[in-house]
Amino acid sequence: MRKYFTFLTFLTIVSFMTNSALATDKTTDKIVIAHRGASGYLPEHTLAAKALAHGMNADYLEQDVVLTKDGVPVVLHDHYLDTVTDVAKQFPDRKRDDGRYYAIDFTLAEIKSLVAFERISLKTGKQVFPNRFPSGTSTFRVPTLDEELEFIAGLNKSTGKSIGIYPEIKAPAFHRAEGQDISKIVLETLAKHGYATKDDPFYLQCFDWNENQRIRNTLGFKGKLIQLIAPNSWGESPNVDFDYLRTAEGLAEVAKIAEGIGPWIPHIINKSGVQGSLVKRAHKVGLDVHPYTLRADALPAWAESYDDVMQRIVIEAGADGIFTDHTDLAVKFLANKSQ
């Protein structure tokens, strides 16, 4: 029989984690960003994953945002549905010519009918991380951005915490080509929930350097902005030279509009374990550095342990925070460092 993950279960998790050793308060100024929620333990970007990360005392909870066909922002890592929901089962004839199912081709009502689950590989049909939450044992849904922000506000009120949010605007050029201005919609949604200025507990992130400039200079965004940085080989954002953005000159340009950067961990310490100077260059022009993504079950080849990565990235290299799938481990590490 299928088990249903209820709201009561969310609160049970929060209560348990808040009263456990995993929710140790930390006094360091380094921040822990729950990457897609507590995604090492529950399916990414579900409200359950956000509840668990909140109970683990993350500083910020991440929201990747894409749009539905009817222009509603939903929390989903990709603008594809097929790796984290049963869309192919429910709507087998709705894929595009490339074989993928795009969120923007489905109404909110249709997306709400889907069952969300642990990420799978399209090639194998198996979970990307086999030892994480097993698919098919509970029912999860894709939340709207409104629903998630209301949920976090409720958790903050009921627990007396002030845990922030860290939304990402996904694929803005793709959305504009589809006739949707995702940045404008997301900014309006955030402002409606009290996230608008640098004094509010949130960061806004995007890979698209051209869009970040538009967000700041054209759309008039007043909050804290993060320029995400990927390898050029990923093709993450059209017409953006991420290698240039990591140079001293590129970082100086970024600093004119943003408060920080979100680089890939190998940009801080390369695959051979050699520490570079990106953090120092960024700090020199006043930028914070929040690298991604630390996973206990997918450590860099050079790492001896999760704590080894935290020590070398956050303490020795001097990063100002970390994106992680395993919030509890990062919080515990920083709490121990502050003692």
Coordinates of C-alpha atoms in Angstrom, one line a residue:
M1 CA 0.0 0.0 0.0
R2 CA 1.3 3.5 -0.9
K3 CA 2.2 5.6 2.1
Y4 CA 1.4 9.2 2.0
F5 CA 3.8 11.8 3.3
T6 CA 1.5 14.2 5.2
F7 CA 1.8 17.7 6.7
L8 CA 1.8 16.1 10.1
T9 CA 4.9 14.1 9.1
F10 CA 6.6 17.4 8.1
L11 CA 6.1 18.8 11.5
T12 CA 7.1 15.6 13.2
I13 CA 10.4 15.8 11.4
V14 CA 10.9 19.4 12.2
S15 CA 10.2 18.8 15.9
F16 CA 12.5 15.8 16.0
M17 CA 15.4 17.5 14.2
T18 CA 15.0 20.8 16.2
N19 CA 15.3 18.9 19.5
S20 CA 18.2 16.7 18.3
A21 CA 21.9 17.1 18.3
L22 CA 21.8 17.7 14.6
A23 CA 20.1 21.1 15.1
T24 CA 23.0 22.5 17.1
D25 CA 23.2 26.3 17.0
K26 CA 26.3 27.6 15.2
T27 CA 27.9 31.0 15.9
T28 CA 30.2 31.2 12.9
D29 CA 29.4 33.7 10.2
K30 CA 29.7 31.0 7.5
I31 CA 26.3 30.0 6.0
V32 CA 24.8 26.7 5.1
I33 CA 22.5 26.6 2.1
A34 CA 20.2 23.6 1.9
H35 CA 20.7 22.5 -1.7
R36 CA 17.1 21.8 -3.0
G37 CA 16.3 21.3 0.7
A38 CA 17.6 18.3 2.6
S39 CA 17.9 16.5 -0.7
G40 CA 20.3 13.9 0.6
Y41 CA 17.5 12.5 2.6
L42 CA 14.2 13.3 0.9
P43 CA 13.3 14.0 -2.8
E44 CA 14.7 17.3 -3.9
H45 CA 12.5 20.4 -3.7
T46 CA 9.6 18.8 -2.1
L47 CA 8.1 20.5 0.9
A48 CA 9.2 17.5 3.0
A49 CA 12.8 18.2 2.1
K50 CA 12.5 21.8 3.0
A51 CA 10.9 21.0 6.3
L52 CA 13.7 18.6 7.2
A53 CA 16.4 21.2 6.2
H54 CA 14.6 23.8 8.3
G55 CA 14.6 21.5 11.3
M56 CA 18.3 20.9 10.7
N57 CA 19.0 24.6 11.0
A58 CA 20.1 25.5 7.6
D59 CA 20.7 29.2 7.2
Y60 CA 19.0 29.3 3.8
L61 CA 16.7 27.0 1.8
E62 CA 17.2 26.9 -1.9
Q63 CA 14.4 27.2 -4.5
D64 CA 15.0 26.5 -8.2
V65 CA 12.2 28.2 -10.1
V66 CA 10.7 27.5 -13.5
L67 CA 7.3 28.4 -15.0
T68 CA 4.2 26.4 -16.0
K69 CA 2.3 26.9 -19.2
D70 CA 0.0 29.3 -17.4
G71 CA 2.9 31.4 -16.0
V72 CA 2.9 30.1 -12.5
P73 CA 6.4 29.8 -10.8
V74 CA 7.0 26.3 -9.5
V75 CA 9.9 24.9 -7.5
L76 CA 11.8 22.4 -9.8
H77 CA 15.5 22.1 -10.5
D78 CA 15.2 21.8 -14.3
H79 CA 12.6 23.0 -16.8
Y80 CA 12.2 19.3 -17.5
L81 CA 9.7 17.1 -15.6
D82 CA 10.8 13.6 -16.6
T83 CA 13.7 12.9 -14.2
V84 CA 11.8 13.8 -11.0
T85 CA 8.1 13.0 -11.7
D86 CA 5.9 10.4 -13.3
V87 CA 5.0 12.7 -16.2
A88 CA 6.0 10.1 -18.9
K89 CA 3.5 7.7 -17.3
Q90 CA 0.7 10.1 -17.0
F91 CA 1.2 12.1 -20.2
P92 CA 3.1 9.8 -22.6
D93 CA 2.2 11.8 -25.7
R94 CA 3.3 15.2 -24.4
K95 CA 7.0 15.0 -24.9
R96 CA 8.8 17.3 -27.4
D97 CA 10.8 16.2 -30.4
D98 CA 13.9 15.8 -28.2
G99 CA 12.1 13.3 -26.1
R100 CA 11.9 15.5 -23.0
Y101 CA 8.9 16.8 -21.1
Y102 CA 9.1 20.5 -20.4
A103 CA 7.3 22.1 -17.4
I104 CA 6.3 25.1 -19.6
D105 CA 4.2 22.8 -21.7
F106 CA 2.0 21.8 -18.8
T107 CA -0.5 23.8 -16.8
L108 CA -0.2 24.1 -13.0
A109 CA -3.2 21.7 -12.6
E110 CA -1.4 19.1 -14.7
I111 CA 1.8 19.5 -12.9
K112 CA 0.0 19.2 -9.6
S113 CA -1.4 15.8 -10.7
L114 CA 2.2 14.4 -11.0
V115 CA 3.9 12.4 -8.4
A116 CA 7.4 13.7 -7.6
F117 CA 10.2 11.3 -6.6
E118 CA 13.9 10.9 -6.1
R119 CA 15.9 12.0 -9.2
I120 CA 16.4 9.2 -11.8
S121 CA 18.7 8.8 -14.8
L122 CA 16.9 8.9 -18.1
K123 CA 19.5 6.4 -19.6
T124 CA 19.0 3.8 -16.9
G125 CA 15.7 4.6 -15.3
K126 CA 17.4 4.1 -11.9
Q127 CA 18.0 6.6 -9.1
V128 CA 21.1 8.8 -9.6
F129 CA 21.9 8.4 -5.9
P130 CA 20.8 4.8 -5.2
N131 CA 21.0 5.0 -1.4
R132 CA 18.8 8.0 -1.0
F133 CA 15.0 8.0 -0.4
P134 CA 13.5 5.1 -2.4
S135 CA 11.1 6.0 -5.2
G136 CA 7.6 4.6 -5.0
T137 CA 7.3 4.5 -1.2
S138 CA 5.6 7.8 -0.6
T139 CA 3.8 10.4 -2.6
F140 CA 5.3 13.9 -3.0
R141 CA 4.1 16.8 -5.2
V142 CA 5.8 19.7 -7.0
P143 CA 5.1 22.9 -4.9
T144 CA 4.5 26.4 -6.3
L145 CA 6.8 29.1 -5.2
D146 CA 3.9 30.8 -3.4
E147 CA 3.2 27.5 -1.5
E148 CA 6.8 27.1 -0.5
L149 CA 7.3 30.6 0.7
E150 CA 4.1 30.4 2.8
F151 CA 5.3 27.1 4.2
I152 CA 8.7 28.5 5.2
A153 CA 7.1 31.5 6.7
G154 CA 4.9 29.2 8.8
L155 CA 7.8 27.1 9.9
N156 CA 9.7 30.3 10.9
K157 CA 6.8 31.5 12.9
S158 CA 6.0 28.2 14.7
T159 CA 9.7 27.5 15.6
G160 CA 10.8 31.1 16.3
K161 CA 13.5 30.9 13.7
S162 CA 14.4 33.2 10.8
I163 CA 15.7 30.9 8.1
G164 CA 16.1 32.6 4.8
I165 CA 15.5 31.6 1.2
Y166 CA 17.9 31.3 -1.8
P167 CA 15.8 31.2 -5.0
E168 CA 17.4 30.6 -8.5
I169 CA 15.9 31.9 -11.7
K170 CA 16.3 29.0 -14.1
A171 CA 16.9 29.3 -17.9
P172 CA 15.6 32.9 -18.4
A173 CA 16.5 33.0 -22.0
F174 CA 14.6 29.8 -22.7
H175 CA 11.6 31.1 -20.9
R176 CA 11.6 34.4 -22.9
A177 CA 11.9 32.4 -26.1
E178 CA 8.7 30.6 -24.9
G179 CA 7.0 34.0 -24.3
Q180 CA 7.4 34.1 -20.5
D181 CA 9.4 36.7 -18.5
I182 CA 10.4 34.5 -15.6
S183 CA 12.5 37.1 -13.9
K184 CA 9.7 39.6 -13.7
I185 CA 7.3 37.0 -12.4
V186 CA 9.7 35.7 -9.8
L187 CA 10.6 39.2 -8.5
E188 CA 6.9 40.0 -8.1
T189 CA 6.3 36.8 -6.2
L190 CA 9.2 37.3 -3.9
A191 CA 8.2 40.9 -3.2
K192 CA 4.6 39.8 -2.4
H193 CA 6.1 37.6 0.4
G194 CA 8.4 40.3 1.8
Y195 CA 11.6 39.5 -0.1
A196 CA 12.7 42.7 -1.9
T197 CA 15.6 44.4 -0.2
K198 CA 19.1 43.6 1.0
D199 CA 17.8 43.7 4.6
D200 CA 15.4 40.8 3.8
P201 CA 16.7 37.2 4.5
F202 CA 17.3 36.0 1.0
Y203 CA 19.7 35.8 -1.9
L204 CA 18.6 35.7 -5.6
Q205 CA 20.8 33.6 -7.9
C206 CA 21.1 33.0 -11.7
F207 CA 23.7 31.6 -14.0
D208 CA 22.8 34.0 -16.8
W209 CA 25.2 37.0 -16.5
N210 CA 23.2 39.0 -19.0
E211 CA 20.0 38.4 -17.1
N212 CA 21.5 39.3 -13.8
Q213 CA 22.4 42.7 -15.3
R214 CA 18.9 43.0 -16.5
I215 CA 17.5 42.0 -13.1
R216 CA 19.5 44.7 -11.4
N217 CA 19.6 47.5 -13.9
T218 CA 16.3 47.1 -15.8
L219 CA 14.0 45.4 -13.4
G220 CA 15.3 47.4 -10.5
F221 CA 16.0 44.5 -8.1
K222 CA 17.1 45.8 -4.7
G223 CA 18.0 42.5 -2.9
K224 CA 21.2 40.5 -2.7
L225 CA 22.2 39.0 -6.0
I226 CA 24.5 36.1 -6.7
Q227 CA 26.2 35.3 -10.0
L228 CA 26.4 31.5 -10.4
I229 CA 29.4 30.2 -12.3
A230 CA 29.7 27.0 -14.2
P231 CA 32.3 25.4 -16.5
N232 CA 31.8 26.7 -20.0
S233 CA 31.6 23.1 -21.2
W234 CA 28.2 22.7 -19.5
G235 CA 26.5 25.1 -21.9
E236 CA 24.6 26.4 -18.9
S237 CA 23.9 29.9 -20.2
P238 CA 24.0 31.2 -23.8
N239 CA 26.6 33.9 -24.6
V240 CA 28.2 33.8 -21.1
D241 CA 31.9 33.2 -20.7
F242 CA 32.2 31.8 -17.2
D243 CA 36.0 31.5 -17.5
Y244 CA 36.2 35.3 -18.0
L245 CA 33.9 35.9 -15.0
R246 CA 36.4 34.1 -12.8
T247 CA 39.2 36.4 -13.7
A248 CA 40.1 39.5 -11.7
E249 CA 38.6 41.7 -14.5
G250 CA 35.4 39.6 -14.7
L251 CA 34.9 39.5 -11.0
A252 CA 35.3 43.3 -10.9
E253 CA 32.4 43.5 -13.4
V254 CA 30.3 41.1 -11.4
A255 CA 30.9 43.2 -8.2
K256 CA 29.2 46.2 -9.8
I257 CA 25.8 44.5 -9.7
A258 CA 26.1 41.5 -7.4
E259 CA 26.9 40.7 -3.8
G260 CA 28.5 37.4 -4.5
I261 CA 29.3 34.4 -6.7
G262 CA 28.3 30.8 -6.6
P263 CA 31.1 28.8 -8.2
W264 CA 31.4 25.0 -8.8
I265 CA 33.5 23.4 -6.0
P266 CA 36.3 22.4 -8.5
H267 CA 36.7 26.1 -9.2
I268 CA 37.9 26.4 -5.6
I269 CA 39.9 23.2 -5.3
N270 CA 40.5 21.4 -8.6
K271 CA 40.1 17.7 -9.2
S272 CA 43.7 17.1 -8.2
G273 CA 43.1 18.7 -4.8
V274 CA 45.0 21.9 -5.5
Q275 CA 43.5 25.1 -4.0
G276 CA 43.2 28.0 -6.4
S277 CA 42.9 31.7 -5.7
L278 CA 39.3 32.4 -6.8
V279 CA 38.0 33.1 -3.3
K280 CA 40.8 35.6 -2.7
R281 CA 40.1 37.3 -6.0
A282 CA 36.4 37.5 -5.2
H283 CA 36.9 38.8 -1.7
K284 CA 39.3 41.5 -3.0
V285 CA 36.4 43.1 -4.9
G286 CA 34.0 42.6 -2.1
L287 CA 32.1 39.5 -3.3
D288 CA 31.0 36.7 -1.1
V289 CA 31.6 33.1 -2.3
H290 CA 29.1 30.3 -1.9
P291 CA 30.3 27.2 -3.8
Y292 CA 28.1 24.3 -4.9
T293 CA 27.5 21.3 -4.2
L294 CA 28.8 19.3 -1.3
R295 CA 27.3 15.8 -1.2
A296 CA 28.3 13.2 1.4
D297 CA 27.6 10.4 -1.1
A298 CA 29.5 12.0 -4.0
L299 CA 32.7 13.5 -2.5
P300 CA 35.5 14.9 -4.7
A301 CA 38.2 12.4 -5.5
W302 CA 40.7 14.2 -3.3
A303 CA 38.5 14.3 -0.2
E304 CA 39.0 12.0 2.8
S305 CA 35.6 12.8 4.2
Y306 CA 32.7 15.3 4.2
D307 CA 34.4 17.3 7.0
D308 CA 37.6 17.3 5.0
V309 CA 35.8 19.2 2.2
M310 CA 34.3 21.6 4.7
Q311 CA 37.7 22.2 6.2
R312 CA 39.4 22.9 3.0
I313 CA 36.7 24.8 1.2
V314 CA 35.1 26.9 4.0
I315 CA 37.9 27.2 6.5
E316 CA 41.2 27.0 4.6
A317 CA 40.1 28.5 1.2
G318 CA 37.8 30.9 3.0
A319 CA 34.5 30.4 1.2
D320 CA 31.6 32.3 3.0
G321 CA 29.2 29.4 2.9
I322 CA 28.4 26.1 1.1
F323 CA 25.6 24.5 -0.8
T324 CA 25.0 21.0 0.4
D325 CA 22.6 18.1 0.1
H326 CA 23.4 17.1 3.7
T327 CA 22.5 20.2 5.8
D328 CA 23.0 18.4 9.2
L329 CA 26.6 17.5 8.5
A330 CA 27.6 21.1 7.5
V331 CA 25.7 22.6 10.5
K332 CA 27.4 20.1 12.9
F333 CA 30.9 20.8 11.4
L334 CA 30.5 24.6 11.8
A335 CA 29.1 24.3 15.3
N336 CA 32.1 22.3 16.3
K337 CA 34.4 24.9 14.7
S338 CA 32.8 27.7 16.7
Q339 CA 33.3 26.0 20.1

